[in-house]
Coordinates of C-alpha atoms and ligand atoms in Angstrom, one line a residue:
M1 CA -53.4 -19.9 -37.3
S2 CA -56.7 -18.0 -37.0
G3 CA -56.0 -14.6 -35.4
T4 CA -59.5 -13.6 -34.2
A5 CA -58.7 -13.9 -30.5
W6 CA -55.6 -11.8 -31.0
G7 CA -57.5 -9.1 -33.0
L8 CA -55.2 -9.5 -36.0
E9 CA -53.9 -12.3 -38.3
L10 CA -50.8 -14.0 -36.8
H11 CA -48.9 -17.0 -37.8
A12 CA -47.1 -19.5 -35.6
A13 CA -43.3 -19.8 -36.3
Q14 CA -40.3 -21.6 -34.8
C15 CA -36.6 -21.2 -35.0
A16 CA -34.9 -24.3 -36.5
N17 CA -31.8 -23.6 -34.4
C18 CA -32.9 -22.7 -30.9
R19 CA -36.5 -24.1 -31.1
S20 CA -38.0 -20.9 -29.7
E21 CA -41.6 -20.2 -30.8
F22 CA -43.1 -16.9 -32.0
L23 CA -46.2 -15.3 -33.4
V24 CA -45.5 -13.4 -36.6
A25 CA -47.6 -11.0 -38.7
P26 CA -48.2 -12.5 -42.2
N27 CA -46.4 -9.6 -44.0
A28 CA -43.2 -10.1 -41.9
G29 CA -41.8 -12.7 -44.2
A30 CA -39.3 -15.0 -42.5
P31 CA -37.6 -12.8 -39.9
L32 CA -34.3 -13.7 -38.3
C33 CA -34.9 -15.5 -34.9
P34 CA -34.7 -12.7 -32.3
G35 CA -33.6 -15.3 -29.7
C36 CA -30.4 -16.7 -31.3
L37 CA -30.1 -14.7 -34.5
A38 CA -28.6 -17.9 -36.1
A39 CA -31.6 -18.9 -38.3
R40 CA -34.8 -17.6 -39.8
L41 CA -38.2 -18.4 -38.3
E42 CA -40.1 -21.1 -40.1
P43 CA -43.9 -21.6 -40.2
I44 CA -45.3 -24.3 -38.0
P45 CA -49.0 -25.5 -37.8
A46 CA -49.8 -24.2 -34.4
L47 CA -48.5 -23.2 -31.0
E48 CA -49.1 -25.1 -27.8
H49 CA -50.3 -22.1 -25.9
T50 CA -52.4 -19.8 -28.1
E51 CA -54.4 -17.7 -25.6
P52 CA -54.0 -14.0 -26.2
P53 CA -52.7 -11.8 -23.3
E54 CA -55.0 -9.7 -21.2
L55 CA -52.5 -6.8 -20.8
I56 CA -49.8 -5.2 -23.0
L57 CA -47.1 -2.7 -22.0
P58 CA -46.7 -0.4 -25.1
F59 CA -43.3 0.6 -26.5
S60 CA -42.7 4.1 -25.0
V61 CA -39.0 4.9 -25.3
A62 CA -38.4 8.0 -27.4
D63 CA -36.4 7.6 -30.7
A64 CA -33.9 10.2 -29.4
T65 CA -33.3 8.3 -26.1
L66 CA -32.9 5.1 -28.1
D67 CA -30.3 6.6 -30.4
A68 CA -28.4 8.2 -27.5
N69 CA -28.4 5.0 -25.4
L70 CA -27.2 2.9 -28.4
E71 CA -24.5 5.4 -29.1
R72 CA -23.3 5.4 -25.5
W73 CA -23.3 1.6 -25.5
R74 CA -21.2 1.3 -28.6
R75 CA -18.9 4.2 -28.0
D76 CA -16.2 2.5 -25.8
I77 CA -15.7 -0.5 -28.1
P78 CA -12.3 -0.3 -29.7
F79 CA -11.8 -1.3 -33.4
K80 CA -15.6 -1.5 -34.0
P81 CA -16.9 -4.0 -36.6
A82 CA -18.3 -2.2 -39.6
S83 CA -21.9 -3.4 -38.7
L84 CA -21.6 -1.7 -35.3
E85 CA -22.5 1.7 -36.8
L86 CA -25.5 3.4 -35.2
A87 CA -27.4 3.5 -38.6
A88 CA -26.8 -0.2 -39.1
L89 CA -28.0 -1.1 -35.6
R90 CA -31.1 1.1 -36.2
K91 CA -31.8 -0.6 -39.5
Q92 CA -31.8 -4.1 -37.9
L93 CA -34.0 -3.0 -35.0
M94 CA -36.8 -5.5 -34.4
P95 CA -39.7 -4.9 -31.9
V96 CA -40.4 -8.1 -29.9
Y97 CA -43.0 -8.6 -27.2
V98 CA -42.1 -11.1 -24.5
P99 CA -44.8 -12.7 -22.2
M100 CA -44.9 -12.6 -18.5
Y101 CA -47.5 -13.8 -15.9
L102 CA -48.9 -11.8 -13.1
A103 CA -50.5 -13.9 -10.3
D104 CA -53.1 -12.7 -7.8
A105 CA -53.5 -15.0 -4.8
S106 CA -54.8 -15.1 -1.3
V107 CA -52.8 -16.6 1.6
W108 CA -53.6 -17.4 5.2
G109 CA -51.5 -19.1 7.9
T110 CA -49.1 -18.5 10.8
W111 CA -45.6 -17.2 10.9
D112 CA -42.7 -16.7 13.2
A113 CA -39.4 -14.8 12.8
Q114 CA -36.7 -12.9 14.6
M115 CA -37.5 -9.2 14.4
G116 CA -34.8 -6.6 14.8
Y117 CA -35.5 -3.2 16.4
D118 CA -33.0 -0.4 15.8
Y119 CA -32.2 2.0 18.6
L120 CA -29.7 4.8 19.1
V121 CA -27.0 4.7 21.7
A122 CA -25.5 8.1 22.5
S123 CA -22.0 8.3 23.9
S124 CA -19.3 11.0 24.0
E125 CA -15.7 10.9 23.0
E126 CA -13.0 13.1 24.4
R127 CA -10.5 14.4 21.9
Y128 CA -7.4 16.5 22.4
S129 CA -7.4 19.2 19.8
N130 CA -5.6 22.6 19.5
G131 CA -4.3 22.4 23.1
Q132 CA -7.5 21.6 24.8
W133 CA -9.9 18.6 25.4
V134 CA -13.0 18.6 23.3
S135 CA -16.0 16.5 24.0
Q136 CA -17.8 15.1 21.0
R137 CA -21.2 13.3 21.0
I138 CA -21.5 10.1 19.0
N139 CA -24.7 8.4 18.0
E140 CA -24.5 4.7 17.2
T141 CA -27.3 2.5 15.8
R142 CA -27.7 -1.0 17.4
T143 CA -30.3 -3.7 16.8
R144 CA -32.3 -5.5 19.5
W145 CA -33.5 -8.9 18.3
E146 CA -36.8 -10.4 19.6
P147 CA -38.8 -13.5 18.6
R148 CA -42.2 -12.7 17.1
A149 CA -45.1 -14.8 15.8
G150 CA -48.5 -14.1 14.4
E151 CA -51.1 -14.8 11.8
I152 CA -51.4 -13.7 8.3
S153 CA -54.5 -13.5 6.0
R154 CA -54.4 -11.4 3.0
Q155 CA -54.7 -11.1 -0.8
Y156 CA -51.6 -10.4 -3.0
E157 CA -51.8 -8.9 -6.4
N158 CA -49.6 -8.7 -9.5
I159 CA -46.9 -11.1 -8.4
P160 CA -44.5 -11.5 -11.5
A161 CA -43.7 -15.0 -12.8
P162 CA -41.9 -16.2 -15.9
A163 CA -43.8 -17.4 -19.0
F164 CA -40.7 -18.5 -20.9
E165 CA -37.5 -20.2 -19.9
N166 CA -35.0 -17.4 -20.2
H167 CA -37.2 -14.8 -18.5
A168 CA -34.8 -14.2 -15.5
A169 CA -31.7 -13.8 -17.7
L170 CA -33.5 -11.4 -20.1
M171 CA -35.0 -9.3 -17.2
A172 CA -31.5 -9.0 -15.6
A173 CA -30.1 -7.8 -19.0
L174 CA -32.9 -5.2 -19.5
G175 CA -32.2 -3.3 -16.3
D176 CA -29.4 -2.0 -14.2
S177 CA -30.2 -3.5 -10.8
N178 CA -32.1 -6.3 -9.1
V179 CA -35.3 -4.3 -9.4
F180 CA -37.8 -5.5 -12.0
P181 CA -36.9 -3.5 -15.2
Y182 CA -40.5 -2.5 -16.2
D183 CA -43.1 -0.3 -14.7
T184 CA -46.1 -2.7 -15.2
S185 CA -48.5 -0.2 -13.8
R186 CA -48.5 1.4 -17.3
A187 CA -49.9 -1.6 -19.0
V188 CA -53.1 -1.3 -21.1
P189 CA -55.7 -3.9 -22.0
Y190 CA -54.4 -6.0 -24.9
S191 CA -55.4 -5.0 -28.4
G192 CA -54.1 -5.9 -31.9
E193 CA -53.6 -2.1 -32.5
V194 CA -51.0 -1.9 -29.7
L195 CA -49.3 -5.0 -31.0
K196 CA -49.0 -3.7 -34.5
N197 CA -46.3 -5.6 -36.5
A198 CA -44.1 -6.7 -33.5
L199 CA -43.1 -10.3 -33.1
V200 CA -44.5 -12.1 -30.0
R201 CA -42.4 -14.6 -28.1
A202 CA -44.8 -17.6 -27.3
S203 CA -45.3 -18.5 -23.7
E204 CA -44.1 -22.0 -22.9
I205 CA -44.3 -22.3 -19.1
E206 CA -47.4 -23.8 -17.6
N207 CA -49.2 -21.9 -14.8
A208 CA -48.3 -24.6 -12.3
A209 CA -44.6 -24.3 -12.9
A210 CA -44.8 -20.5 -12.9
W211 CA -46.6 -20.7 -9.5
N212 CA -43.5 -22.2 -7.9
I213 CA -41.6 -19.1 -8.7
A214 CA -44.4 -16.7 -7.9
R215 CA -44.8 -18.3 -4.5
L216 CA -41.2 -17.4 -3.6
E217 CA -41.9 -13.7 -4.4
L218 CA -45.2 -14.0 -2.4
E219 CA -43.3 -15.3 0.6
R220 CA -40.8 -12.4 0.3
R221 CA -43.7 -9.9 0.2
A222 CA -45.5 -11.6 3.1
A223 CA -42.3 -11.6 5.2
N224 CA -41.9 -7.9 4.5
D225 CA -45.5 -7.2 5.5
C226 CA -45.1 -9.2 8.8
R227 CA -41.9 -7.2 9.6
A228 CA -43.8 -3.9 9.0
A229 CA -46.8 -5.1 11.1
A230 CA -44.4 -5.9 14.0
G231 CA -42.9 -2.4 13.7
A232 CA -39.4 -3.9 13.2
Q233 CA -36.7 -2.5 10.9
R234 CA -35.0 -5.9 10.2
Q235 CA -35.9 -9.6 10.2
E236 CA -34.3 -12.9 10.1
K237 CA -35.4 -16.6 10.0
F238 CA -38.9 -16.0 8.7
S239 CA -40.8 -19.2 8.5
W240 CA -44.5 -19.8 7.9
R241 CA -47.2 -22.4 7.5
A242 CA -49.4 -21.1 4.8
A243 CA -52.2 -22.2 2.6
F244 CA -52.9 -20.4 -0.7
G245 CA -56.2 -19.8 -2.6
E246 CA -56.4 -20.7 -6.3
P247 CA -54.2 -18.1 -8.0
H248 CA -55.7 -15.9 -10.7
W249 CA -53.4 -15.5 -13.7
T250 CA -52.9 -12.5 -16.1
L251 CA -50.8 -12.9 -19.2
M252 CA -49.0 -9.7 -20.1
L253 CA -46.6 -8.7 -22.9
L254 CA -43.4 -6.6 -22.3
P255 CA -41.8 -4.5 -25.0
T256 CA -38.2 -5.2 -26.1
Y257 CA -36.1 -4.4 -29.1
V258 CA -33.5 -6.7 -30.6
T259 CA -30.9 -5.5 -33.0
S260 CA -27.5 -7.1 -33.9
Y261 CA -24.1 -6.7 -35.5
S262 CA -21.6 -9.2 -37.0
D263 CA -18.3 -10.3 -35.5
D264 CA -15.3 -11.3 -37.6
D265 CA -16.6 -14.8 -38.2
N266 CA -20.0 -13.4 -39.4
N267 CA -21.8 -14.5 -36.2
R268 CA -24.7 -12.2 -35.4
L269 CA -24.4 -10.8 -31.9
P270 CA -27.6 -9.6 -30.2
V271 CA -28.1 -6.2 -28.7
R272 CA -31.2 -6.0 -26.6
I273 CA -33.1 -2.8 -25.6
N274 CA -35.8 -2.3 -23.0
G275 CA -38.8 -0.9 -25.0
Q276 CA -39.9 1.1 -22.0
T277 CA -36.7 2.6 -20.5
G278 CA -34.3 2.3 -23.4
H279 CA -31.8 0.4 -21.4
V280 CA -29.2 -1.3 -23.8
S281 CA -27.5 -4.6 -23.2
G282 CA -25.4 -6.9 -25.3
L283 CA -22.0 -8.6 -25.8
K284 CA -19.4 -6.0 -26.9
R285 CA -16.9 -7.3 -29.4
A286 CA -13.9 -5.5 -30.9
S287 CA -12.9 -6.6 -34.5
M288 CA -9.6 -8.5 -34.4
K289 CA -9.5 -8.1 -38.2
K290 CA -9.7 -4.3 -38.0
A291 CA -7.0 -4.3 -35.2
Q292 CA -4.9 -6.5 -37.4
S293 CA -5.0 -4.2 -40.4
W294 CA -4.0 -1.3 -38.1
S295 CA -1.0 -3.4 -36.8
L296 CA 0.0 -4.3 -40.3
G297 CA -0.3 -0.6 -41.4
L298 CA 1.9 0.5 -38.5
G299 CA 4.4 -2.3 -39.3
A300 CA 4.5 -1.2 -43.0
V301 CA 5.3 2.4 -42.0
A302 CA 8.0 1.1 -39.7
L303 CA 9.5 -0.9 -42.5
L304 CA 9.4 2.2 -44.8
A305 CA 11.2 4.3 -42.2
F306 CA 13.8 1.7 -41.7
L307 CA 14.5 1.4 -45.5
L308 CA 14.8 5.2 -45.7
T309 CA 17.3 5.1 -42.9
V310 CA 19.4 2.4 -44.7
L311 CA 19.2 4.4 -48.0
I312 CA 20.5 7.5 -46.2
A313 CA 23.2 5.6 -44.5
L314 CA 24.4 4.0 -47.7
G315 CA 24.2 7.0 -50.1
L316 CA 24.6 10.3 -48.2
I317 CA 26.6 9.3 -45.2
L318 CA 28.9 12.4 -45.4
T319 CA 26.4 15.2 -44.9
R320 CA 25.5 16.1 -41.3
Q321 CA 21.8 16.8 -42.1
A322 CA 21.4 13.4 -43.6
L323 CA 22.9 11.8 -40.5
N324 CA 20.5 13.7 -38.3
A325 CA 17.6 12.6 -40.5
A326 CA 18.8 9.0 -40.3
G327 CA 18.9 9.2 -36.5
I328 CA 15.4 10.5 -36.3
L329 CA 14.1 7.9 -38.7
L330 CA 15.8 5.2 -36.7
V331 CA 14.0 6.3 -33.5
A332 CA 10.8 6.5 -35.5
T333 CA 11.4 2.9 -36.7
L334 CA 11.9 1.7 -33.2
L335 CA 8.7 3.4 -31.9
L336 CA 6.6 2.2 -34.8
T337 CA 7.9 -1.3 -34.3
L338 CA 6.9 -1.2 -30.6
A339 CA 3.5 0.3 -31.5
A340 CA 2.6 -2.1 -34.3
P341 CA 1.2 -4.9 -32.1
V342 CA -0.7 -2.6 -29.7
P343 CA -4.0 -2.5 -31.7
M344 CA -4.1 -6.3 -31.7
I345 CA -3.3 -6.5 -28.0
V346 CA -5.9 -3.9 -27.1
A347 CA -8.7 -5.7 -29.2
W348 CA -7.7 -9.1 -27.8
Q349 CA -7.7 -7.9 -24.2
Y350 CA -11.0 -6.1 -24.7
N351 CA -12.7 -9.3 -26.1
R352 CA -11.2 -11.4 -23.3
V353 CA -12.8 -9.2 -20.6
N354 CA -16.2 -8.7 -22.3
V355 CA -17.5 -12.3 -22.5
S356 CA -20.1 -12.2 -19.8
A357 CA -23.3 -11.2 -21.6
K358 CA -23.3 -14.1 -24.1
G359 CA -26.1 -16.5 -24.6
T360 CA -29.6 -16.9 -26.0
M361 CA -32.2 -15.0 -24.1
L362 CA -35.5 -15.5 -25.8
Ligands
LIG401 ZN1 -33.3 -19.1 -32.6

């Protein structure tokens, strides 16, 4: 693909496994698909949507923060697979930009809603304390609900909307709360120099489909504006009859890192990092194989202790010290036998609980 519009040479590529499409720098070779990590990206003639973005949010998380966050993320995993070392995660780190739309649109129409006005009710409570009655003032917040209606006419800017299918799942993984995980106000005009050698996830959602989602966010913002204009603290049952101007679209790239580690069956498990905040997310897996060798090791020591006990009992049964030693060894055998399956139980239980973050996200 000619890369003039993007400011640098980029090739179209697709994953044979999950079919996700990317733009790849020519010197990148055939990178592992950052979406599923199950296949390498293969060249394809062209992408369906080839327009370059207007804005790009540069990678800005410091190396030290990245290391600290990765270390904190992996720390609580018991019986870590060998590839879950910090150095290995660092070596696999792949910068990937994902696309997102921002819509600007004007809206006009009428609305009605139930608006809630908070007010304080002061009362006093009598309490018997230390032999006397004490009066205590109590302030309680109540809400008065009133119907309100009005007109709205205004312009909304930078309404986020998805440009690829797994946008919502990825955004939820890259932050802690329901708040959008990036500060998009720090975006800069797109240039090939900011993009450098990062992979770019191709946009695949048409503006018309993205508009359906942007409109929900626009309605949420409009409802909030109407509540503020009515001077209310709460609102319910917002409904409106609105017309929208033709939305203006901006395509923007968001920075993410993908790294990975292998589980016992050699599946690569993705670890995703927000390239702005350093927030880490991924499926945490303990190695059953590692736990198993610990269990076998404990079992072997238990067997050794038992054999020593038997040897002492058979050969040196007459001395008092030997009998004492045999007694201690027998207790040790019992404890080791009980402890032997613990590593496997811990690893199995850990993997059973940590299953939520699975799935392809790019
Ligand atoms: Zn893939």
